[in-house]
JSON list of C-alpha atoms in Angstrom, two decimals:
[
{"chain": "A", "resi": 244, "resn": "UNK", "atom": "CA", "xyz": [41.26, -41.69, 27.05]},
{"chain": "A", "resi": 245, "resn": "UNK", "atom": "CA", "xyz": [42.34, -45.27, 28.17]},
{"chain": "A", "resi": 246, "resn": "UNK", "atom": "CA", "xyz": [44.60, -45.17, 30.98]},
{"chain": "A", "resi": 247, "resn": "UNK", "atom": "CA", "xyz": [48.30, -46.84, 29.95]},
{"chain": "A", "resi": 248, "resn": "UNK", "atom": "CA", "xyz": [49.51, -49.53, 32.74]},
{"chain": "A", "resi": 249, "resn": "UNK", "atom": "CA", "xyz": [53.21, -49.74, 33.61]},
{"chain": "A", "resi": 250, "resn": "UNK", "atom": "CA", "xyz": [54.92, -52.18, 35.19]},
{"chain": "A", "resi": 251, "resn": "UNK", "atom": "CA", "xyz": [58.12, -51.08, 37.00]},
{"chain": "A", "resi": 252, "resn": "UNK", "atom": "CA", "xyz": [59.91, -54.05, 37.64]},
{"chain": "A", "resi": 253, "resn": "UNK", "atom": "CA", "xyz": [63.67, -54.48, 39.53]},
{"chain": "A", "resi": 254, "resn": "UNK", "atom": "CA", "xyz": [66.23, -56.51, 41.08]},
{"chain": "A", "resi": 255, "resn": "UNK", "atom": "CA", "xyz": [67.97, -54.94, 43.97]},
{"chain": "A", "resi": 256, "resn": "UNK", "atom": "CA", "xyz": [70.96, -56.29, 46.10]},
{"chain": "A", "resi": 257, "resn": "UNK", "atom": "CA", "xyz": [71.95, -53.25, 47.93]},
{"chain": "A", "resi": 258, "resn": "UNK", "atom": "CA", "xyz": [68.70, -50.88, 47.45]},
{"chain": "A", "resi": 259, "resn": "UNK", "atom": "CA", "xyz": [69.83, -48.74, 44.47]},
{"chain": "A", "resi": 260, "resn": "UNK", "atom": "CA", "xyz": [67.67, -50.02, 42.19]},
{"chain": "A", "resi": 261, "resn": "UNK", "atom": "CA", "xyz": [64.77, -50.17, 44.21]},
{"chain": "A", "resi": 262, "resn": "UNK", "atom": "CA", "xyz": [65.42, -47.05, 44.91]},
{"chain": "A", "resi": 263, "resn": "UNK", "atom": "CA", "xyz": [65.18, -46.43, 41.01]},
{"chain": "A", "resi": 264, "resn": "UNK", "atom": "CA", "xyz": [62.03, -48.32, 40.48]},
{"chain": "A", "resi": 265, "resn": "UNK", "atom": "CA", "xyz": [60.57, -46.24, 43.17]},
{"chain": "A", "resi": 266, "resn": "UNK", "atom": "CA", "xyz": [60.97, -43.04, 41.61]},
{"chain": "A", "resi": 267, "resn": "UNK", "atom": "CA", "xyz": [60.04, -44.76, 37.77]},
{"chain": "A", "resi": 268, "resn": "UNK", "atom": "CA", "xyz": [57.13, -45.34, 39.65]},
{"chain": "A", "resi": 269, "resn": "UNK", "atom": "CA", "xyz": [56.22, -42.17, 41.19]},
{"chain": "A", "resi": 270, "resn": "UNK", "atom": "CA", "xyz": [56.94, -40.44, 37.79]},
{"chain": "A", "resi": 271, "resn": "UNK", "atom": "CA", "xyz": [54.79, -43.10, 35.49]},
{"chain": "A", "resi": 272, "resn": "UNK", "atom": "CA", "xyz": [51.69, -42.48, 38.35]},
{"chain": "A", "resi": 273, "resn": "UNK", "atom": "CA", "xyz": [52.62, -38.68, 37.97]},
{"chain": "A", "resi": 274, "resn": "UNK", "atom": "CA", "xyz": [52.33, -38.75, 33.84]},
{"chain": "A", "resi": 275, "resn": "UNK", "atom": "CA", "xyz": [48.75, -40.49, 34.26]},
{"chain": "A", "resi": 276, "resn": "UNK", "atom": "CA", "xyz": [49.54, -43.96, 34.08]},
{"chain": "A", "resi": 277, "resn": "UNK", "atom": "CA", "xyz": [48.40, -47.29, 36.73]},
{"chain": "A", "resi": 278, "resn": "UNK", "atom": "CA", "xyz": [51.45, -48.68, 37.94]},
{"chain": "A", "resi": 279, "resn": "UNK", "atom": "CA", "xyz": [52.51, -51.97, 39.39]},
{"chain": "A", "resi": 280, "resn": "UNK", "atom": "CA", "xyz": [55.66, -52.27, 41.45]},
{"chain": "A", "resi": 281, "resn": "UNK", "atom": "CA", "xyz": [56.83, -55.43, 41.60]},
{"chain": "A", "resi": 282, "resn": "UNK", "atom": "CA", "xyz": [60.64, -57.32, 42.49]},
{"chain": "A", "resi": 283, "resn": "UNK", "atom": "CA", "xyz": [62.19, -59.96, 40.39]},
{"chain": "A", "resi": 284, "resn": "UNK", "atom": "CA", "xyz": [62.47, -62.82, 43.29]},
{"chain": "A", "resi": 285, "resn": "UNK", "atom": "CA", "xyz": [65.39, -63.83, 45.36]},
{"chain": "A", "resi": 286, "resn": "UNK", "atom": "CA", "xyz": [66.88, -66.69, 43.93]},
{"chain": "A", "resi": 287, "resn": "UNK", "atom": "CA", "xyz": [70.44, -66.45, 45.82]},
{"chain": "A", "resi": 288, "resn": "UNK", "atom": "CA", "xyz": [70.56, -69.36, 48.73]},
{"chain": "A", "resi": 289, "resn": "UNK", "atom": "CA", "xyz": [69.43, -68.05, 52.14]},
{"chain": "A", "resi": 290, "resn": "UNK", "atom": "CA", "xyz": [73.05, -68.66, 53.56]},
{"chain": "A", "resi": 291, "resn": "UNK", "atom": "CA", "xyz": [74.83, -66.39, 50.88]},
{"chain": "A", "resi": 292, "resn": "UNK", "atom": "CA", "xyz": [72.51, -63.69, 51.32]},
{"chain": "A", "resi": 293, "resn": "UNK", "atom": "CA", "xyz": [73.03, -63.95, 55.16]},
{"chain": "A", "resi": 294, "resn": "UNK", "atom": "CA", "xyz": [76.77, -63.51, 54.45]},
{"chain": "A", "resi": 295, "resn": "UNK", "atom": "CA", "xyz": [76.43, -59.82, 53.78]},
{"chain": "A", "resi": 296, "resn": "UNK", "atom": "CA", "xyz": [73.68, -57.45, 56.34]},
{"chain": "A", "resi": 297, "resn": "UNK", "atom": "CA", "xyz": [73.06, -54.90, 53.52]},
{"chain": "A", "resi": 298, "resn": "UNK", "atom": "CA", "xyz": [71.99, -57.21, 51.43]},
{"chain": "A", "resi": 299, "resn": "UNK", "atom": "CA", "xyz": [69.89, -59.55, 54.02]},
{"chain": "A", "resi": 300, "resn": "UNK", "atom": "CA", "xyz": [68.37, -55.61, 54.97]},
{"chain": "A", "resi": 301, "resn": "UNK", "atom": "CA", "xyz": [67.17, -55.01, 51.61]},
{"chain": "A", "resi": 302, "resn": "UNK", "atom": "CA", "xyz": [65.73, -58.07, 51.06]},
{"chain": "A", "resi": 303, "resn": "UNK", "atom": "CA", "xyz": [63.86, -57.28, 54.47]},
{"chain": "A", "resi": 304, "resn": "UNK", "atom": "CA", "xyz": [63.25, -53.77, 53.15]},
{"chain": "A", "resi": 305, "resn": "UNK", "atom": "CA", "xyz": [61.15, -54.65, 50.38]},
{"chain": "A", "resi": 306, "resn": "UNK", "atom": "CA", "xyz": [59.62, -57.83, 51.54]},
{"chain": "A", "resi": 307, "resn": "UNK", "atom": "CA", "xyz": [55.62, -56.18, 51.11]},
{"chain": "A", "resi": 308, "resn": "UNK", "atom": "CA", "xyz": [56.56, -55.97, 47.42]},
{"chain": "A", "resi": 309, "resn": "UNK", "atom": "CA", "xyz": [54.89, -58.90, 45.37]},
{"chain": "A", "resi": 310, "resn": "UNK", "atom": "CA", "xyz": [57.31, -61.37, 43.12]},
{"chain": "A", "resi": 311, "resn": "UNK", "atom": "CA", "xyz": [56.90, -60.08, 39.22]},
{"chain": "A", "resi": 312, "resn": "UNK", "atom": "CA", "xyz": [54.70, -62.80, 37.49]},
{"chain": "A", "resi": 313, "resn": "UNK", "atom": "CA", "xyz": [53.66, -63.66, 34.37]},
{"chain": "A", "resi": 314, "resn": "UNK", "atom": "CA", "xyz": [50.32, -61.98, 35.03]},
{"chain": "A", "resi": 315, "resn": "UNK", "atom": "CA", "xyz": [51.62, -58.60, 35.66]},
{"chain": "A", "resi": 316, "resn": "UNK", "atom": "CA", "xyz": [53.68, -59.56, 32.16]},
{"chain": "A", "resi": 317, "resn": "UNK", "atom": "CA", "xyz": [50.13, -59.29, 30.44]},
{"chain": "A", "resi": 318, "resn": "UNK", "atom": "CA", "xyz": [48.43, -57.37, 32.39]},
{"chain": "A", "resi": 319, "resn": "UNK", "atom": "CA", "xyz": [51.27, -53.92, 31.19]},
{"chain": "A", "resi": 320, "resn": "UNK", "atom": "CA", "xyz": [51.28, -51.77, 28.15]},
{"chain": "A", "resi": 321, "resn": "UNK", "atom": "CA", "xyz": [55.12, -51.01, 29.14]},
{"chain": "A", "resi": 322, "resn": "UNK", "atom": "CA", "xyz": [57.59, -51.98, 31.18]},
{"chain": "A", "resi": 323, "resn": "UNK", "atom": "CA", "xyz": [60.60, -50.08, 33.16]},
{"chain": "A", "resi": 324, "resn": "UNK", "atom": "CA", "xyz": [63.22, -52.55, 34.30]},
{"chain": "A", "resi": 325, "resn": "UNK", "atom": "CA", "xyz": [65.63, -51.65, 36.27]},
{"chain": "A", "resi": 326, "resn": "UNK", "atom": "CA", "xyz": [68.79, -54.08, 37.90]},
{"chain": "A", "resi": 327, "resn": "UNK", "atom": "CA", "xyz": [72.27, -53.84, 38.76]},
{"chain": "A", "resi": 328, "resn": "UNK", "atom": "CA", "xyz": [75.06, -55.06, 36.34]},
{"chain": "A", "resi": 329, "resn": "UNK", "atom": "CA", "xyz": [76.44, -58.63, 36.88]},
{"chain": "A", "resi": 330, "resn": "UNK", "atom": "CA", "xyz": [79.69, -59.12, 34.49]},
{"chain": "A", "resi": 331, "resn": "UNK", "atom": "CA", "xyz": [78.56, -56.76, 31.81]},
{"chain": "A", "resi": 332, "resn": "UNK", "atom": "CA", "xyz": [75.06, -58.33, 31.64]},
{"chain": "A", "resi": 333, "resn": "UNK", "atom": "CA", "xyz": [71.92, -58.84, 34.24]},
{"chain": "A", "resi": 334, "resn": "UNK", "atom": "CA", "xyz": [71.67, -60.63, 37.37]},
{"chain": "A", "resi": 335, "resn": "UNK", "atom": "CA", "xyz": [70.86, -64.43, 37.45]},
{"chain": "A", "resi": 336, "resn": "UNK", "atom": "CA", "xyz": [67.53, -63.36, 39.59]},
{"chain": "A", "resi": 337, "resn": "UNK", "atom": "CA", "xyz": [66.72, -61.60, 36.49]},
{"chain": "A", "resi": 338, "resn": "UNK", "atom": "CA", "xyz": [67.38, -64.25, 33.94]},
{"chain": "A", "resi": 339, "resn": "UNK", "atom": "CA", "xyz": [65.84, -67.00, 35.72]},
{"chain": "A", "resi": 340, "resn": "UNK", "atom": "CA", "xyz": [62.99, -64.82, 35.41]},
{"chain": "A", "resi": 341, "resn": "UNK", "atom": "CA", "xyz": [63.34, -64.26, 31.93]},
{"chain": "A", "resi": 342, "resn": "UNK", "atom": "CA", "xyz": [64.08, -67.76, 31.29]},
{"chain": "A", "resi": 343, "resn": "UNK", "atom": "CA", "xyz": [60.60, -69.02, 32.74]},
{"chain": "A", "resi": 344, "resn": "UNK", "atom": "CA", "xyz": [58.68, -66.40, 29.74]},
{"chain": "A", "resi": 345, "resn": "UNK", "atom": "CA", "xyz": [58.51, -69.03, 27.24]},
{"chain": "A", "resi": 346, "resn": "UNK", "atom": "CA", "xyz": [55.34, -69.56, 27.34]},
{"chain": "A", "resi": 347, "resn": "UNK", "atom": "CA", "xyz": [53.42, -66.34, 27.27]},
{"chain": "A", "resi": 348, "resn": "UNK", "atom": "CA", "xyz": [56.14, -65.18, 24.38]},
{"chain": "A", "resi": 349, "resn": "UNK", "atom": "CA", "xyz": [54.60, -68.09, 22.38]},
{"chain": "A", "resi": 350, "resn": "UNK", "atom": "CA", "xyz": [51.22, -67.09, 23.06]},
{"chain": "A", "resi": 351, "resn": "UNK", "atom": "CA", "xyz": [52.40, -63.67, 21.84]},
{"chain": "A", "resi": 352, "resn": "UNK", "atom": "CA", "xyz": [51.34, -62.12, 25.09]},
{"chain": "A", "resi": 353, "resn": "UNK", "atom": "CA", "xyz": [54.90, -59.95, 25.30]},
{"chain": "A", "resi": 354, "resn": "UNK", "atom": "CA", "xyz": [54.11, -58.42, 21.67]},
{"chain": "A", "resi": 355, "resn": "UNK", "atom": "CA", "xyz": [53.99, -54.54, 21.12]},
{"chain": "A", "resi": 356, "resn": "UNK", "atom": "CA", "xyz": [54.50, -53.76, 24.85]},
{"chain": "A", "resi": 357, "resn": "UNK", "atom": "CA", "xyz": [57.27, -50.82, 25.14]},
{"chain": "A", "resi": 358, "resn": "UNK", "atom": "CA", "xyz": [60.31, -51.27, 27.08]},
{"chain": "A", "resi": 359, "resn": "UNK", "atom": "CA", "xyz": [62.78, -49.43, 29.06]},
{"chain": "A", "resi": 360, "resn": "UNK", "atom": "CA", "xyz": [65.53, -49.86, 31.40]},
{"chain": "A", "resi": 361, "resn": "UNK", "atom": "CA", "xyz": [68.04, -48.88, 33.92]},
{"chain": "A", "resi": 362, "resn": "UNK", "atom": "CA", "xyz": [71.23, -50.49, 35.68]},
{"chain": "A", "resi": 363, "resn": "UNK", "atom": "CA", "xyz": [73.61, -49.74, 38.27]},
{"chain": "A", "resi": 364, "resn": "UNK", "atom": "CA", "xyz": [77.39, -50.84, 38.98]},
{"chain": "A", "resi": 365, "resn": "UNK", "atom": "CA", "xyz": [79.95, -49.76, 41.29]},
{"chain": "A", "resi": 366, "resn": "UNK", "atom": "CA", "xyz": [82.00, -47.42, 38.86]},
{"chain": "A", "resi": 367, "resn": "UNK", "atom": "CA", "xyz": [81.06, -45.70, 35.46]},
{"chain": "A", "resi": 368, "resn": "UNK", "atom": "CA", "xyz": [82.87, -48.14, 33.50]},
{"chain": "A", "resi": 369, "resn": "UNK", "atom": "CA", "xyz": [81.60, -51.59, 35.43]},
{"chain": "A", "resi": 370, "resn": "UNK", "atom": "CA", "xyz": [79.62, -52.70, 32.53]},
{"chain": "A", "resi": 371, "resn": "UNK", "atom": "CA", "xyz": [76.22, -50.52, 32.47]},
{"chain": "A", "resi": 372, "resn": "UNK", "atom": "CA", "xyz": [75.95, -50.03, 28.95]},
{"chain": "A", "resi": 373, "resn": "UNK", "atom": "CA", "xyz": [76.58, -53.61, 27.80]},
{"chain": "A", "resi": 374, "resn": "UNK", "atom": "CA", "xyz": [74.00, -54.62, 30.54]},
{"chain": "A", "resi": 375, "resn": "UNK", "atom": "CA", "xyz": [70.66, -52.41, 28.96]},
{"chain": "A", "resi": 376, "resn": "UNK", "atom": "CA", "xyz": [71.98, -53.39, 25.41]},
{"chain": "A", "resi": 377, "resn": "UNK", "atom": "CA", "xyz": [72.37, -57.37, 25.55]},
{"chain": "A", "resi": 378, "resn": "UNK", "atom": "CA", "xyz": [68.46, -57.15, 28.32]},
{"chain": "A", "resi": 379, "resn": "UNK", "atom": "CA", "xyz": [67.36, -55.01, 25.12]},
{"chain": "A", "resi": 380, "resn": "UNK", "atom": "CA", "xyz": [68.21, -58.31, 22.84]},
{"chain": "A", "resi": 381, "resn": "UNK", "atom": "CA", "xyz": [65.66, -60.53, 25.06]},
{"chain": "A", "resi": 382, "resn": "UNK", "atom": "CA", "xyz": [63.28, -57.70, 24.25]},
{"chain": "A", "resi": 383, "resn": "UNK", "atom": "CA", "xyz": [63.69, -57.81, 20.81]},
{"chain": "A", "resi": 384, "resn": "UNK", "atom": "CA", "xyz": [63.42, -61.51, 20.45]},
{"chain": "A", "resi": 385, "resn": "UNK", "atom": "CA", "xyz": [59.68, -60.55, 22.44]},
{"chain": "A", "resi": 386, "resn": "UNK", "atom": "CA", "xyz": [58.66, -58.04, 19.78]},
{"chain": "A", "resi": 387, "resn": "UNK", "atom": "CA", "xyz": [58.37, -55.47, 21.98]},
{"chain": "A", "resi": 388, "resn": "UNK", "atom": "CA", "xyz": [59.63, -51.86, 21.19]},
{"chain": "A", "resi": 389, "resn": "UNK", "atom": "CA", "xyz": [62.51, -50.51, 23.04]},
{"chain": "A", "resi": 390, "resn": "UNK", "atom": "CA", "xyz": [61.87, -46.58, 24.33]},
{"chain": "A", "resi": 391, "resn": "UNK", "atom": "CA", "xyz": [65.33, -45.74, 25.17]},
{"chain": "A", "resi": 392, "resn": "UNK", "atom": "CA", "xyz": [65.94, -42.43, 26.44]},
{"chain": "A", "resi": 393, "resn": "UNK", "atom": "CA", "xyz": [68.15, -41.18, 23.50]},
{"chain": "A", "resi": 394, "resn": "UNK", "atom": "CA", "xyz": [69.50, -37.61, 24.26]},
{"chain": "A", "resi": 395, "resn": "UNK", "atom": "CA", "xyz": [65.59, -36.00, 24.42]},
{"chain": "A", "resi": 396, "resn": "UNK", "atom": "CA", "xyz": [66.35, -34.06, 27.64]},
{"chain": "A", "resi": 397, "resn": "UNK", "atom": "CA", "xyz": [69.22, -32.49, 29.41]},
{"chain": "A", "resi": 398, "resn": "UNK", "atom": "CA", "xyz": [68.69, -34.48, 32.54]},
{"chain": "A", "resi": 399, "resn": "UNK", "atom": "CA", "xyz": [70.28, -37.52, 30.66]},
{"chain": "A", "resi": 400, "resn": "UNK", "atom": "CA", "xyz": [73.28, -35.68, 30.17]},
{"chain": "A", "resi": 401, "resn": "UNK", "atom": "CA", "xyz": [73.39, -34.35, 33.88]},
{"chain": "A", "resi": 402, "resn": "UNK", "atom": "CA", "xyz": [73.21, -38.12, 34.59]},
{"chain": "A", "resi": 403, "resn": "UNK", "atom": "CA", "xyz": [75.95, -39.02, 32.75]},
{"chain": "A", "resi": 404, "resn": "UNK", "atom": "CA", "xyz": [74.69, -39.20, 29.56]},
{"chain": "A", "resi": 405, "resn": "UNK", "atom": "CA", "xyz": [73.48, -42.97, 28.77]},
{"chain": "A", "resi": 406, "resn": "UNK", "atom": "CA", "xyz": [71.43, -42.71, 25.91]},
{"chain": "A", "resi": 407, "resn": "UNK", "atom": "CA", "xyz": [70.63, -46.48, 26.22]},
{"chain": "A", "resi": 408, "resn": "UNK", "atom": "CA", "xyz": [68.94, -45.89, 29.78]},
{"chain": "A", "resi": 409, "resn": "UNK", "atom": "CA", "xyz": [69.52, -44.39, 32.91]},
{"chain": "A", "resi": 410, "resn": "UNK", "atom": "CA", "xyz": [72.85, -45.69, 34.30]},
{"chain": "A", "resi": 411, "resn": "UNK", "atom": "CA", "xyz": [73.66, -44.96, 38.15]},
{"chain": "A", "resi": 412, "resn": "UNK", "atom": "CA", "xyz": [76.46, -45.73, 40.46]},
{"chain": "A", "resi": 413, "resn": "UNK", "atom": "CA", "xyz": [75.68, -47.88, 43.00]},
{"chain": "A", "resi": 414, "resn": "UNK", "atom": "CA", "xyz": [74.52, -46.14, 46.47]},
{"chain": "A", "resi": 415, "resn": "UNK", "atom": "CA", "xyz": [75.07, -43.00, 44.63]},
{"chain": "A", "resi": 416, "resn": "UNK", "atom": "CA", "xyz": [71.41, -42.13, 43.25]},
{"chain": "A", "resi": 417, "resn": "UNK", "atom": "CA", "xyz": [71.36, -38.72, 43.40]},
{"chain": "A", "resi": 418, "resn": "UNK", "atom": "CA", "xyz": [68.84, -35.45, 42.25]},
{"chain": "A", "resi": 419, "resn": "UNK", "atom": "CA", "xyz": [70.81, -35.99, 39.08]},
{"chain": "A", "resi": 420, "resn": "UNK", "atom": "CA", "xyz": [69.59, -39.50, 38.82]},
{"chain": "A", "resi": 421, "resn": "UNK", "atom": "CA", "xyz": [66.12, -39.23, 39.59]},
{"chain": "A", "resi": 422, "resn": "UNK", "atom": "CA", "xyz": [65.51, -36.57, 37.38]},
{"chain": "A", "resi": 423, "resn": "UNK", "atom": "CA", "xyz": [66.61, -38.68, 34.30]},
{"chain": "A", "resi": 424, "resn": "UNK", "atom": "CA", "xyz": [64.95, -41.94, 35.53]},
{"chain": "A", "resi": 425, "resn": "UNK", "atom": "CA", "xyz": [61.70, -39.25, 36.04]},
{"chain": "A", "resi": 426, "resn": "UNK", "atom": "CA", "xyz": [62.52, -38.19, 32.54]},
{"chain": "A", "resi": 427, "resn": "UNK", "atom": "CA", "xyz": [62.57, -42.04, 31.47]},
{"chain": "A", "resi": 428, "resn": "UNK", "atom": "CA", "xyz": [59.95, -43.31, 33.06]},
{"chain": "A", "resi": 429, "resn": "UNK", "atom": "CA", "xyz": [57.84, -40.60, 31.92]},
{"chain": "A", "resi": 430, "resn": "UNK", "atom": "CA", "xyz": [59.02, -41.14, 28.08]},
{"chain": "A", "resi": 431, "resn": "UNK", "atom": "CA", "xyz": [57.98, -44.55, 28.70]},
{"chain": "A", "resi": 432, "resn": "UNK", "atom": "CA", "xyz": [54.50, -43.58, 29.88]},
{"chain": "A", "resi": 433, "resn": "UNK", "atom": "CA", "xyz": [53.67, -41.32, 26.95]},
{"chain": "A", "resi": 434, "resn": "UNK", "atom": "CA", "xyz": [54.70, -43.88, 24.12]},
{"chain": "A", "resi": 435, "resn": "UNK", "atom": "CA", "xyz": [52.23, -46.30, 26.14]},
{"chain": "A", "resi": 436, "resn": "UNK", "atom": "CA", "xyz": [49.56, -44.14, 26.05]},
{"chain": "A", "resi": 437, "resn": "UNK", "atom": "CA", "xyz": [50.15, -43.42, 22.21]},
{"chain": "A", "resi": 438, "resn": "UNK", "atom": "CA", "xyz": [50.06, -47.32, 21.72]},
{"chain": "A", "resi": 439, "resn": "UNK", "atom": "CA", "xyz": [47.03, -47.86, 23.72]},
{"chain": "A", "resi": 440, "resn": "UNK", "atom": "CA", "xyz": [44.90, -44.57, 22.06]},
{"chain": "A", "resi": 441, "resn": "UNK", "atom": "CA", "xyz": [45.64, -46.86, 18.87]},
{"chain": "A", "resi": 442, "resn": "UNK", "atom": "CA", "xyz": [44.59, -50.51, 20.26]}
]
């Protein structure tokens, strides 16, 4: 059987969702699959960043991790996504990301990958379910196939119950949390496998 390959990719301010991808990752290696981790660069000016020590320490904590690229875009059968809420929607660092795909869309290179994702936000109501739903629009527009979480285990209830993805509070990832981002990621993992046995 053809090993799937999933790319966990994040944005992370504060080290929540890092913290996330780590465990998406651990749980994706776990269910069989090769895994890339991999951060969506820093595009915030050096001086803002310096304006706030948690932030300037997580950008030091996960300086070994490489930049997501275009190349670890093709080189996935699925990807987990995972990034704090900005306004209801994702981070800039996240867009310009996005923003630069044009190219490997056209060549159809982001076709009939599977997708999940996750968010964070400083309260339950700060915009986490409008975030996964209008990131799950870009995915569309790829042709990719969303693998949402739905209600398919009881950790997503004990979580808080976000069918759309795993939604946590910022600094607050708990046993709760990891168990339905394990639960995700793992989801995630057996609909790539399924896609690759039929390549």
């Amino acid at each position: 059987m053809t090993t799937p390959k999933i790319l966990v990719a994040y944005y992370s301010t504060y080290g929540t969702n890092h913290a996330v991808a780590d465990e998406a990752a651990r749980a994706a290696r776990e269910a069989g699959a090769e895994v890339r981790l991999r951060r969506f660069a820093e595009t915030a000016p050096e001086a803002v960043v310096n304006t706030q020590d948690a932030w300037k320490d997580q950008l030091a904590a996960h300086s070994d991790i490489p930049d997501l690229s275009h190349d670890d875009l093709d080189w996935a059968d699925g990807y987990f996504f995972s990034m704090p809420t900005r306004y209801g929607n994702v981070p800039s660092q996240v867009r310009s990301f996005i923003d630069t795909c044009g190219p490997i869309w056209q060549e159809g290179k982001l076709a009939n990958k599977v997708v999940t994702a996750t968010t964070s936000a400083g309260n339950a109501h700060g915009g986490q379910e409008a975030t996964i739903l209008s990131f799950y629009t870009t995915i569309m527009h790829w042709g990719s196939l969303i693998v949402a979480p739905g209600y398919t285990d009881p950790a997503v209830g004990e979580a808080g119950g976000n069918p759309y993805g795993t939604s946590i509070k910022a600094g607050a990832f708990d046993d709760a949390g990891r168990a339905a981002v394990a639960h995700q990621s793992r989801r995630l993992t057996e609909f790539a496998t399924r896609l690759v046995a039929t390549a």
